[in-house]
């Protein structure tokens, strides 16, 4: 899932870990900074969403 806003909080951590593993594997295979730029942007989006959820109180409906 590429949009962190639609995931449950517990799913965010799992997807973020998968993105990081994929980036690390790509780096092990010789990928350079420009090759990893899109993945780095996704990782930042997930990290920002996690930070936002930790700062915002949960909303009861």
Short mmCIF file of N, CA, C and O in Angstrom, two decimals:
data_model
loop_
_atom_site.label_atom_id
_atom_site.label_comp_id
_atom_site.label_asym_id
_atom_site.label_seq_id
_atom_site.Cartn_x
_atom_site.Cartn_y
_atom_site.Cartn_z
N UNK A 1 0.86 -1.17 0.00
CA UNK A 1 0.00 0.00 0.00
C UNK A 1 0.90 1.22 0.00
O UNK A 1 1.76 1.34 0.85
N UNK A 2 0.69 2.12 -0.93
CA UNK A 2 1.56 3.27 -1.06
C UNK A 2 1.02 4.53 -0.41
O UNK A 2 1.70 5.54 -0.39
N UNK A 3 -0.19 4.49 0.12
CA UNK A 3 -0.76 5.66 0.79
C UNK A 3 -0.91 5.35 2.28
O UNK A 3 -1.81 4.61 2.68
N UNK A 4 -0.03 5.90 3.11
CA UNK A 4 -0.07 5.57 4.53
C UNK A 4 -1.34 6.03 5.25
O UNK A 4 -1.70 5.49 6.28
N UNK A 5 -2.05 7.00 4.69
CA UNK A 5 -3.24 7.53 5.36
C UNK A 5 -4.38 6.53 5.41
O UNK A 5 -5.28 6.67 6.24
N UNK A 6 -4.38 5.53 4.53
CA UNK A 6 -5.50 4.59 4.49
C UNK A 6 -5.24 3.33 5.32
O UNK A 6 -6.11 2.47 5.39
N UNK A 7 -4.09 3.24 5.93
CA UNK A 7 -3.74 2.05 6.71
C UNK A 7 -4.05 2.25 8.19
O UNK A 7 -4.01 3.37 8.70
N UNK A 8 -4.34 1.15 8.86
CA UNK A 8 -4.45 1.19 10.31
C UNK A 8 -3.06 1.42 10.88
O UNK A 8 -2.04 1.13 10.23
N UNK A 9 -2.98 1.88 12.10
CA UNK A 9 -1.71 2.21 12.71
C UNK A 9 -0.77 1.01 12.76
O UNK A 9 0.41 1.13 12.44
N UNK A 10 -1.27 -0.16 13.11
CA UNK A 10 -0.41 -1.34 13.18
C UNK A 10 0.09 -1.75 11.79
O UNK A 10 1.18 -2.32 11.66
N UNK A 11 -0.68 -1.46 10.76
CA UNK A 11 -0.24 -1.76 9.41
C UNK A 11 0.86 -0.82 8.93
O UNK A 11 1.70 -1.20 8.12
N UNK A 12 0.85 0.40 9.42
CA UNK A 12 1.88 1.37 9.04
C UNK A 12 3.28 0.86 9.37
O UNK A 12 4.19 0.95 8.54
N UNK A 13 3.44 0.36 10.57
CA UNK A 13 4.76 -0.12 11.00
C UNK A 13 5.24 -1.27 10.13
O UNK A 13 6.41 -1.31 9.75
N UNK A 14 4.34 -2.18 9.80
CA UNK A 14 4.72 -3.33 8.98
C UNK A 14 5.09 -2.89 7.56
O UNK A 14 6.09 -3.37 7.00
N UNK A 15 4.34 -1.99 6.99
CA UNK A 15 4.64 -1.50 5.64
C UNK A 15 5.94 -0.69 5.62
O UNK A 15 6.73 -0.80 4.68
N UNK A 16 6.15 0.11 6.65
CA UNK A 16 7.39 0.88 6.75
C UNK A 16 8.59 -0.06 6.83
O UNK A 16 9.60 0.15 6.14
N UNK A 17 8.48 -1.10 7.61
CA UNK A 17 9.57 -2.08 7.71
C UNK A 17 9.82 -2.75 6.36
O UNK A 17 10.98 -2.95 5.97
N UNK A 18 8.76 -3.07 5.63
CA UNK A 18 8.92 -3.69 4.32
C UNK A 18 9.60 -2.75 3.34
O UNK A 18 10.46 -3.16 2.56
N UNK A 19 9.23 -1.47 3.38
CA UNK A 19 9.88 -0.48 2.51
C UNK A 19 11.37 -0.37 2.83
O UNK A 19 12.20 -0.30 1.92
N UNK A 20 11.68 -0.34 4.10
CA UNK A 20 13.10 -0.23 4.49
C UNK A 20 13.88 -1.47 4.08
O UNK A 20 15.02 -1.36 3.61
N UNK A 21 13.29 -2.65 4.25
CA UNK A 21 13.97 -3.88 3.81
C UNK A 21 14.21 -3.86 2.31
O UNK A 21 15.27 -4.24 1.83
N UNK A 22 13.21 -3.42 1.56
CA UNK A 22 13.35 -3.34 0.11
C UNK A 22 14.43 -2.36 -0.30
O UNK A 22 15.22 -2.64 -1.21
N UNK A 23 14.48 -1.22 0.36
CA UNK A 23 15.52 -0.23 0.06
C UNK A 23 16.89 -0.79 0.39
O UNK A 23 17.83 -0.66 -0.40
N UNK A 24 17.01 -1.43 1.53
CA UNK A 24 18.30 -2.01 1.92
C UNK A 24 18.74 -3.10 0.95
O UNK A 24 19.92 -3.18 0.60
N UNK A 25 17.81 -3.92 0.52
CA UNK A 25 18.14 -4.97 -0.45
C UNK A 25 18.59 -4.35 -1.77
O UNK A 25 19.53 -4.83 -2.40
N UNK A 26 17.93 -3.29 -2.18
CA UNK A 26 18.33 -2.60 -3.41
C UNK A 26 19.73 -2.03 -3.29
O UNK A 26 20.53 -2.09 -4.22
N UNK A 27 20.03 -1.47 -2.13
CA UNK A 27 21.36 -0.92 -1.91
C UNK A 27 22.40 -2.03 -1.94
O UNK A 27 23.50 -1.85 -2.48
N UNK A 28 22.07 -3.18 -1.38
CA UNK A 28 22.99 -4.33 -1.41
C UNK A 28 23.25 -4.79 -2.84
O UNK A 28 24.32 -5.32 -3.13
N UNK A 29 22.27 -4.57 -3.71
CA UNK A 29 22.40 -4.97 -5.11
C UNK A 29 23.09 -3.89 -5.95
O UNK A 29 23.25 -4.04 -7.14
N UNK A 30 23.45 -2.76 -5.32
CA UNK A 30 24.18 -1.72 -6.02
C UNK A 30 23.37 -0.52 -6.46
O UNK A 30 23.87 0.31 -7.22
N UNK A 31 22.14 -0.39 -5.99
CA UNK A 31 21.34 0.78 -6.36
C UNK A 31 21.98 2.04 -5.79
O UNK A 31 22.54 2.03 -4.70
N UNK A 32 21.89 3.11 -6.56
CA UNK A 32 22.44 4.40 -6.16
C UNK A 32 21.34 5.31 -5.62
O UNK A 32 20.16 4.95 -5.64
N UNK A 33 21.71 6.50 -5.20
CA UNK A 33 20.78 7.45 -4.61
C UNK A 33 19.59 7.79 -5.49
O UNK A 33 18.46 7.86 -5.02
N UNK A 34 19.83 8.00 -6.78
CA UNK A 34 18.72 8.35 -7.67
C UNK A 34 17.76 7.18 -7.84
O UNK A 34 16.57 7.38 -8.02
N UNK A 35 18.28 5.97 -7.79
CA UNK A 35 17.43 4.78 -7.90
C UNK A 35 16.54 4.62 -6.67
O UNK A 35 15.46 4.03 -6.75
N UNK A 36 17.00 5.11 -5.55
CA UNK A 36 16.28 4.92 -4.29
C UNK A 36 15.42 6.11 -3.90
O UNK A 36 14.73 6.07 -2.89
N UNK A 37 15.44 7.17 -4.70
CA UNK A 37 14.75 8.40 -4.34
C UNK A 37 13.25 8.18 -4.11
O UNK A 37 12.69 8.70 -3.14
N UNK A 38 12.59 7.44 -4.98
CA UNK A 38 11.15 7.21 -4.82
C UNK A 38 10.86 6.44 -3.55
O UNK A 38 9.90 6.75 -2.83
N UNK A 39 11.67 5.46 -3.25
CA UNK A 39 11.48 4.68 -2.02
C UNK A 39 11.72 5.55 -0.80
O UNK A 39 10.98 5.46 0.18
N UNK A 40 12.72 6.40 -0.85
CA UNK A 40 12.99 7.30 0.27
C UNK A 40 11.82 8.25 0.51
O UNK A 40 11.48 8.55 1.66
N UNK A 41 11.19 8.72 -0.56
CA UNK A 41 10.01 9.59 -0.42
C UNK A 41 8.87 8.83 0.26
O UNK A 41 8.21 9.35 1.16
N UNK A 42 8.64 7.60 -0.15
CA UNK A 42 7.59 6.78 0.47
C UNK A 42 7.89 6.54 1.95
O UNK A 42 6.99 6.63 2.80
N UNK A 43 9.13 6.23 2.26
CA UNK A 43 9.51 6.00 3.65
C UNK A 43 9.25 7.25 4.48
O UNK A 43 8.69 7.17 5.58
N UNK A 44 9.59 8.41 3.95
CA UNK A 44 9.35 9.67 4.67
C UNK A 44 7.86 9.90 4.88
O UNK A 44 7.45 10.35 5.95
N UNK A 45 7.04 9.59 3.89
CA UNK A 45 5.58 9.74 4.04
C UNK A 45 5.06 8.85 5.16
O UNK A 45 4.21 9.27 5.95
N UNK A 46 5.53 7.62 5.23
CA UNK A 46 5.10 6.70 6.27
C UNK A 46 5.57 7.19 7.65
O UNK A 46 4.81 7.16 8.61
N UNK A 47 6.82 7.63 7.73
CA UNK A 47 7.34 8.13 9.00
C UNK A 47 6.56 9.36 9.47
O UNK A 47 6.24 9.48 10.66
N UNK A 48 6.23 10.25 8.55
CA UNK A 48 5.46 11.44 8.90
C UNK A 48 4.06 11.08 9.38
O UNK A 48 3.56 11.65 10.34
N UNK A 49 3.42 10.12 8.73
CA UNK A 49 2.09 9.70 9.15
C UNK A 49 2.13 9.07 10.55
O UNK A 49 1.26 9.31 11.37
N UNK A 50 3.15 8.29 10.81
CA UNK A 50 3.30 7.68 12.15
C UNK A 50 3.50 8.77 13.19
O UNK A 50 2.86 8.74 14.25
N UNK A 51 4.35 9.76 12.91
CA UNK A 51 4.55 10.88 13.84
C UNK A 51 3.25 11.63 14.07
O UNK A 51 2.92 11.98 15.21
N UNK A 52 2.52 11.89 13.00
CA UNK A 52 1.26 12.63 13.12
C UNK A 52 0.27 11.88 14.00
O UNK A 52 -0.38 12.46 14.86
N UNK A 53 0.18 10.59 13.83
CA UNK A 53 -0.77 9.80 14.63
C UNK A 53 -0.37 9.74 16.10
O UNK A 53 -1.24 9.65 16.96
N UNK A 54 0.91 9.79 16.37
CA UNK A 54 1.35 9.79 17.77
C UNK A 54 1.09 11.15 18.43
O UNK A 54 0.93 11.20 19.65
N UNK A 55 1.03 12.21 17.65
CA UNK A 55 0.79 13.54 18.18
C UNK A 55 -0.69 13.84 18.33
O UNK A 55 -1.11 14.49 19.26
N UNK A 56 -1.51 13.38 17.37
CA UNK A 56 -2.93 13.65 17.38
C UNK A 56 -3.65 12.66 18.28
O UNK A 56 -3.41 11.45 18.18
N UNK A 57 -4.54 13.13 19.14
CA UNK A 57 -5.31 12.19 19.97
C UNK A 57 -6.29 11.41 19.10
O UNK A 57 -6.77 11.91 18.08
N UNK A 58 -6.58 10.17 19.48
CA UNK A 58 -7.55 9.38 18.71
C UNK A 58 -8.94 10.01 18.77
O UNK A 58 -9.32 10.63 19.77
N UNK A 59 -9.68 9.89 17.69
CA UNK A 59 -11.02 10.46 17.60
C UNK A 59 -12.03 9.33 17.81
O UNK A 59 -12.01 8.33 17.10
N UNK A 60 -12.91 9.50 18.79
CA UNK A 60 -13.97 8.52 19.03
C UNK A 60 -15.19 8.89 18.23
O UNK A 60 -15.62 10.05 18.21
N UNK A 61 -15.76 7.91 17.57
CA UNK A 61 -16.96 8.18 16.77
C UNK A 61 -18.14 7.50 17.42
O UNK A 61 -18.12 6.47 17.94
#
